[in-house]
Short mmCIF file of C-alpha atoms in Angstrom, two decimals:
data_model
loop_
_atom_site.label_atom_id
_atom_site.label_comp_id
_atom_site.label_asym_id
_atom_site.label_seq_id
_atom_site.Cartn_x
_atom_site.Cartn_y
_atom_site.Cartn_z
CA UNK A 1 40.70 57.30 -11.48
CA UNK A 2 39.67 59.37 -8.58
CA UNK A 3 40.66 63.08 -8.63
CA UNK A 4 42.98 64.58 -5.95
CA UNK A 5 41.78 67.48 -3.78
CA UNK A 6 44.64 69.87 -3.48
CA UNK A 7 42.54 72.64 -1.85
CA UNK A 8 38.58 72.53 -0.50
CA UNK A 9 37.10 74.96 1.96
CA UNK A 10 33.54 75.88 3.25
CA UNK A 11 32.98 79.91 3.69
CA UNK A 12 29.91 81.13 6.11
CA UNK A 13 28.89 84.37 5.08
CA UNK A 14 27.43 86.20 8.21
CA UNK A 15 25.65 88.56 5.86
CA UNK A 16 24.00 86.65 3.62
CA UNK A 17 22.43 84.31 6.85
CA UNK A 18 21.47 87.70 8.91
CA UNK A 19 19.42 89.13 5.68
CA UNK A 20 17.67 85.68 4.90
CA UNK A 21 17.22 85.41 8.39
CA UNK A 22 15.50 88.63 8.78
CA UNK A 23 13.27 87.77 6.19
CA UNK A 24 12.37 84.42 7.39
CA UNK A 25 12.01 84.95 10.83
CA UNK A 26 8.47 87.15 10.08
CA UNK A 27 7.73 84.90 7.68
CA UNK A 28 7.84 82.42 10.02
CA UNK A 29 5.77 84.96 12.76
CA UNK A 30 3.45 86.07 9.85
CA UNK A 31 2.43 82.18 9.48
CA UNK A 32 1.85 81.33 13.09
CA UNK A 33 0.14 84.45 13.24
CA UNK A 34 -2.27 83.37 10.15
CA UNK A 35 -2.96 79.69 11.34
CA UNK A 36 -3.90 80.81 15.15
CA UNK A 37 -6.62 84.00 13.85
CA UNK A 38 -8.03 80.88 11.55
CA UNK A 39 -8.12 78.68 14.26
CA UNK A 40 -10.24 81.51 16.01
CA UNK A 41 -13.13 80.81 13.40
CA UNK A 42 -12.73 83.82 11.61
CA UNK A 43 -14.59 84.01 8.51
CA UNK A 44 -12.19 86.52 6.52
CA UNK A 45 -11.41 85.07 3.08
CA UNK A 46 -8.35 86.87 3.47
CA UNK A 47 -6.87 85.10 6.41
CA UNK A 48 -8.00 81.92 5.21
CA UNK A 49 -5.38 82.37 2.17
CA UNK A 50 -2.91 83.92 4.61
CA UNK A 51 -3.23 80.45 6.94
CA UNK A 52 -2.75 78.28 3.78
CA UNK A 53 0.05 80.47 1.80
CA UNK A 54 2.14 81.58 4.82
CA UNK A 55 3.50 78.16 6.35
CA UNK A 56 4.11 77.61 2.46
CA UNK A 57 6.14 80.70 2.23
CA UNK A 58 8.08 79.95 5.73
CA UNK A 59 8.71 76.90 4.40
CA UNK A 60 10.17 77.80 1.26
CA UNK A 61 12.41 80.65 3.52
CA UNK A 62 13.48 78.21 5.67
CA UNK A 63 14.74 76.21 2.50
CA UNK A 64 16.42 78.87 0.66
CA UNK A 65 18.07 80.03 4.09
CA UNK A 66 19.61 76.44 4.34
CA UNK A 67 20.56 76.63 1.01
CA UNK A 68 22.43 79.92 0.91
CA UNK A 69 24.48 80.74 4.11
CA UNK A 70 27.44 78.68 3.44
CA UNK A 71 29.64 78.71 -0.10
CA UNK A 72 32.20 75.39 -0.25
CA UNK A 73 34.88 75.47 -3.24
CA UNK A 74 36.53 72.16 -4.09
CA UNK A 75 40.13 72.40 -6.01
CA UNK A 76 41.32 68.76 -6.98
CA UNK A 77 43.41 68.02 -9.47
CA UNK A 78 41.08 68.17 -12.50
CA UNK A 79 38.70 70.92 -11.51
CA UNK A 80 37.42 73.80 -9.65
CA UNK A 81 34.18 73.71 -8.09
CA UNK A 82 31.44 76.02 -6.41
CA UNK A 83 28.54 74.91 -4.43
CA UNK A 84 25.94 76.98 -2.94
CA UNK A 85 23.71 74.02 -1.46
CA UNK A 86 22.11 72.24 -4.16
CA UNK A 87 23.68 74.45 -6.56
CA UNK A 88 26.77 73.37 -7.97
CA UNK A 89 29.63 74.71 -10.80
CA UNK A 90 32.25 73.17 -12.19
CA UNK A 91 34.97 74.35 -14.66
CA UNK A 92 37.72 71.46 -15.51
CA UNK A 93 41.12 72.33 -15.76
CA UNK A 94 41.62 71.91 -19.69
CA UNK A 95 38.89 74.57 -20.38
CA UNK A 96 40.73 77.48 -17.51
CA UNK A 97 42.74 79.83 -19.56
CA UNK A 98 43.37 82.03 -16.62
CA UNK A 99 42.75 82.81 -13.53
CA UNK A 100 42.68 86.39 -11.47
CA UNK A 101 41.67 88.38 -8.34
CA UNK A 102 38.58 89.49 -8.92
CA UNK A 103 38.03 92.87 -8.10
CA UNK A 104 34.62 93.65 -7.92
CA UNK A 105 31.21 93.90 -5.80
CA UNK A 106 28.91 92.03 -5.18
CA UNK A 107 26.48 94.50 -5.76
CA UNK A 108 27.81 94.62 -9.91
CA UNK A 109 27.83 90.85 -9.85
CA UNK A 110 23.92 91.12 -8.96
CA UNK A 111 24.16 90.84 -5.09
CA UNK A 112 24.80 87.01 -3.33
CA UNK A 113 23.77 83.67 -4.81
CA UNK A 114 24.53 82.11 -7.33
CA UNK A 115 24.44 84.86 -10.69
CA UNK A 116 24.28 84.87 -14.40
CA UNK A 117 25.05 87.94 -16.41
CA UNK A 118 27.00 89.28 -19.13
CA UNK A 119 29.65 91.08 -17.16
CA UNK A 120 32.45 93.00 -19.26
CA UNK A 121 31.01 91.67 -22.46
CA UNK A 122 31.29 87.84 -21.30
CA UNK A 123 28.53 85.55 -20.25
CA UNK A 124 29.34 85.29 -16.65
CA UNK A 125 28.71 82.49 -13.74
CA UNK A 126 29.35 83.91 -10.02
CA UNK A 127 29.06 81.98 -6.95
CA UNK A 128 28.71 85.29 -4.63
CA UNK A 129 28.95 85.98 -1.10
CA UNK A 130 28.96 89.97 0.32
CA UNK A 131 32.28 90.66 1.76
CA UNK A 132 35.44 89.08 1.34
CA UNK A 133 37.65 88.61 -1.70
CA UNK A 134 37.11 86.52 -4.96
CA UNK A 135 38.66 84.63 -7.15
CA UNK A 136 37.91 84.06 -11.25
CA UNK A 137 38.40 81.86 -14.23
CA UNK A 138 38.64 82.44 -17.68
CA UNK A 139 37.21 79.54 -19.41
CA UNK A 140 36.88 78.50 -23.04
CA UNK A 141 35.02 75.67 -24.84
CA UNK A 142 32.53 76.32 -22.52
CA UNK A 143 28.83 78.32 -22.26
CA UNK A 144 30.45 80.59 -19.83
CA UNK A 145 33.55 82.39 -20.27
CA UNK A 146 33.89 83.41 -16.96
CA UNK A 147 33.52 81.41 -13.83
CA UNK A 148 33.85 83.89 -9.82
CA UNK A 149 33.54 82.39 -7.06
#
Protein backbone atom coordinates (compact mmCIF):
# COMPACT_ATOMS: atom_id res chain seq x y z
CA UNK A 1 0.00 0.00 0.00
CA UNK A 2 1.18 3.32 -1.15
CA UNK A 3 1.89 5.96 1.55
CA UNK A 4 -0.08 9.26 1.71
CA UNK A 5 1.75 12.61 1.46
CA UNK A 6 0.19 14.89 3.97
CA UNK A 7 2.87 17.61 3.60
CA UNK A 8 6.03 17.89 0.87
CA UNK A 9 7.84 21.07 0.02
CA UNK A 10 11.09 22.07 -1.88
CA UNK A 11 13.21 25.03 0.00
CA UNK A 12 15.92 27.11 -2.26
CA UNK A 13 18.41 28.41 -0.10
CA UNK A 14 19.81 31.67 -1.74
CA UNK A 15 22.88 31.32 0.44
CA UNK A 16 23.99 28.15 0.05
CA UNK A 17 23.70 28.63 -4.20
CA UNK A 18 25.55 32.27 -3.97
CA UNK A 19 28.64 30.60 -1.89
CA UNK A 20 28.89 27.43 -4.22
CA UNK A 21 28.43 29.67 -6.91
CA UNK A 22 31.22 31.87 -6.00
CA UNK A 23 33.37 29.08 -5.80
CA UNK A 24 32.49 27.53 -9.00
CA UNK A 25 32.30 30.30 -11.13
CA UNK A 26 36.51 30.70 -10.90
CA UNK A 27 36.71 27.34 -10.99
CA UNK A 28 35.07 27.36 -13.98
CA UNK A 29 37.39 30.71 -15.21
CA UNK A 30 40.52 29.02 -13.65
CA UNK A 31 39.84 25.96 -16.19
CA UNK A 32 39.22 27.88 -19.35
CA UNK A 33 42.03 29.84 -18.36
CA UNK A 34 44.34 26.51 -18.03
CA UNK A 35 43.13 24.75 -21.33
CA UNK A 36 43.64 28.11 -23.61
CA UNK A 37 47.66 28.91 -22.05
CA UNK A 38 48.06 24.93 -23.03
CA UNK A 39 46.63 25.36 -26.18
CA UNK A 40 49.32 28.21 -26.61
CA UNK A 41 52.12 25.40 -26.58
CA UNK A 42 53.43 26.23 -23.42
CA UNK A 43 55.80 23.85 -22.08
CA UNK A 44 55.18 24.50 -18.18
CA UNK A 45 54.60 21.17 -16.41
CA UNK A 46 52.59 23.15 -14.22
CA UNK A 47 49.91 24.29 -16.57
CA UNK A 48 49.81 21.09 -18.19
CA UNK A 49 48.34 19.62 -14.72
CA UNK A 50 46.31 22.81 -14.31
CA UNK A 51 44.62 22.08 -18.07
CA UNK A 52 43.95 18.41 -17.06
CA UNK A 53 42.83 18.91 -13.18
CA UNK A 54 40.83 22.16 -13.58
CA UNK A 55 37.85 21.14 -16.03
CA UNK A 56 37.90 18.08 -13.51
CA UNK A 57 37.47 20.33 -10.59
CA UNK A 58 34.71 22.63 -12.50
CA UNK A 59 33.14 19.70 -13.16
CA UNK A 60 32.90 18.29 -9.88
CA UNK A 61 31.66 22.20 -8.67
CA UNK A 62 29.23 22.25 -11.08
CA UNK A 63 27.94 18.81 -9.60
CA UNK A 64 27.98 19.57 -6.04
CA UNK A 65 26.30 23.07 -6.89
CA UNK A 66 23.36 21.05 -8.50
CA UNK A 67 23.31 18.94 -5.76
CA UNK A 68 23.08 21.40 -2.89
CA UNK A 69 20.95 24.57 -3.61
CA UNK A 70 17.62 23.15 -3.06
CA UNK A 71 16.44 20.98 0.29
CA UNK A 72 12.80 19.01 -0.44
CA UNK A 73 11.11 17.34 2.79
CA UNK A 74 8.43 14.74 2.12
CA UNK A 75 5.78 14.08 5.15
CA UNK A 76 3.38 11.10 4.15
CA UNK A 77 1.75 9.14 6.29
CA UNK A 78 4.50 6.71 7.35
CA UNK A 79 7.56 8.91 7.27
CA UNK A 80 9.52 12.01 7.19
CA UNK A 81 12.00 12.55 4.64
CA UNK A 82 15.04 14.90 3.69
CA UNK A 83 16.70 15.12 0.40
CA UNK A 84 19.56 17.18 -0.51
CA UNK A 85 19.95 15.89 -4.27
CA UNK A 86 21.17 12.49 -4.26
CA UNK A 87 21.23 12.52 -0.63
CA UNK A 88 18.35 11.26 1.04
CA UNK A 89 17.01 10.59 5.00
CA UNK A 90 14.33 8.95 6.17
CA UNK A 91 12.97 8.40 9.75
CA UNK A 92 9.50 6.26 9.81
CA UNK A 93 6.93 7.20 12.02
CA UNK A 94 7.13 4.18 14.60
CA UNK A 95 10.81 5.07 15.43
CA UNK A 96 9.83 9.38 16.09
CA UNK A 97 9.49 9.82 19.76
CA UNK A 98 9.24 13.52 19.40
CA UNK A 99 9.47 16.17 17.54
CA UNK A 100 10.62 20.07 18.28
CA UNK A 101 11.70 23.51 16.94
CA UNK A 102 15.01 23.36 16.61
CA UNK A 103 16.76 26.16 17.84
CA UNK A 104 20.06 26.29 16.65
CA UNK A 105 22.71 27.45 13.87
CA UNK A 106 23.81 26.26 11.31
CA UNK A 107 27.13 27.15 12.09
CA UNK A 108 26.88 24.46 15.51
CA UNK A 109 25.25 21.94 13.22
CA UNK A 110 28.62 22.15 11.04
CA UNK A 111 27.47 24.77 8.41
CA UNK A 112 24.91 23.54 5.24
CA UNK A 113 24.70 20.05 3.76
CA UNK A 114 23.90 17.30 4.84
CA UNK A 115 25.87 16.74 8.68
CA UNK A 116 26.79 14.06 11.08
CA UNK A 117 27.84 14.83 14.59
CA UNK A 118 27.27 14.09 18.08
CA UNK A 119 25.29 17.14 19.03
CA UNK A 120 24.08 17.38 22.83
CA UNK A 121 25.46 13.95 23.51
CA UNK A 122 23.34 12.23 20.58
CA UNK A 123 24.58 10.99 17.27
CA UNK A 124 22.99 13.52 15.09
CA UNK A 125 21.74 13.61 11.19
CA UNK A 126 21.00 17.35 9.86
CA UNK A 127 19.78 18.20 6.54
CA UNK A 128 21.01 22.05 6.83
CA UNK A 129 20.35 25.09 5.00
CA UNK A 130 21.74 28.82 6.45
CA UNK A 131 18.80 30.84 7.39
CA UNK A 132 15.43 29.96 8.15
CA UNK A 133 13.93 27.79 10.87
CA UNK A 134 14.21 23.96 11.54
CA UNK A 135 12.50 21.35 12.56
CA UNK A 136 13.79 17.90 14.61
CA UNK A 137 13.05 14.34 15.49
CA UNK A 138 13.81 12.30 18.23
CA UNK A 139 14.20 8.87 17.01
CA UNK A 140 14.82 5.51 18.65
CA UNK A 141 15.63 2.00 17.32
CA UNK A 142 17.61 3.72 15.05
CA UNK A 143 21.66 4.69 14.41
CA UNK A 144 20.68 8.23 14.88
CA UNK A 145 18.82 9.61 17.64
CA UNK A 146 18.25 12.73 16.21
CA UNK A 147 17.07 13.57 12.77
CA UNK A 148 16.98 18.18 11.74
CA UNK A 149 16.04 19.09 8.87
Amino acid sequence: MESRTLYKESVFSKWVFIIILCVTIPTVVLSIFAVVKVSQNTTSKVWRAWSFLMPIMALFMILVASNFFQISIKITDKYVRARYGIFKYTAKFENIEECFKADVSAWKLGGYGVRISKFDGRWTITYNKIGGEKAGVHLKNTKFKRFIL
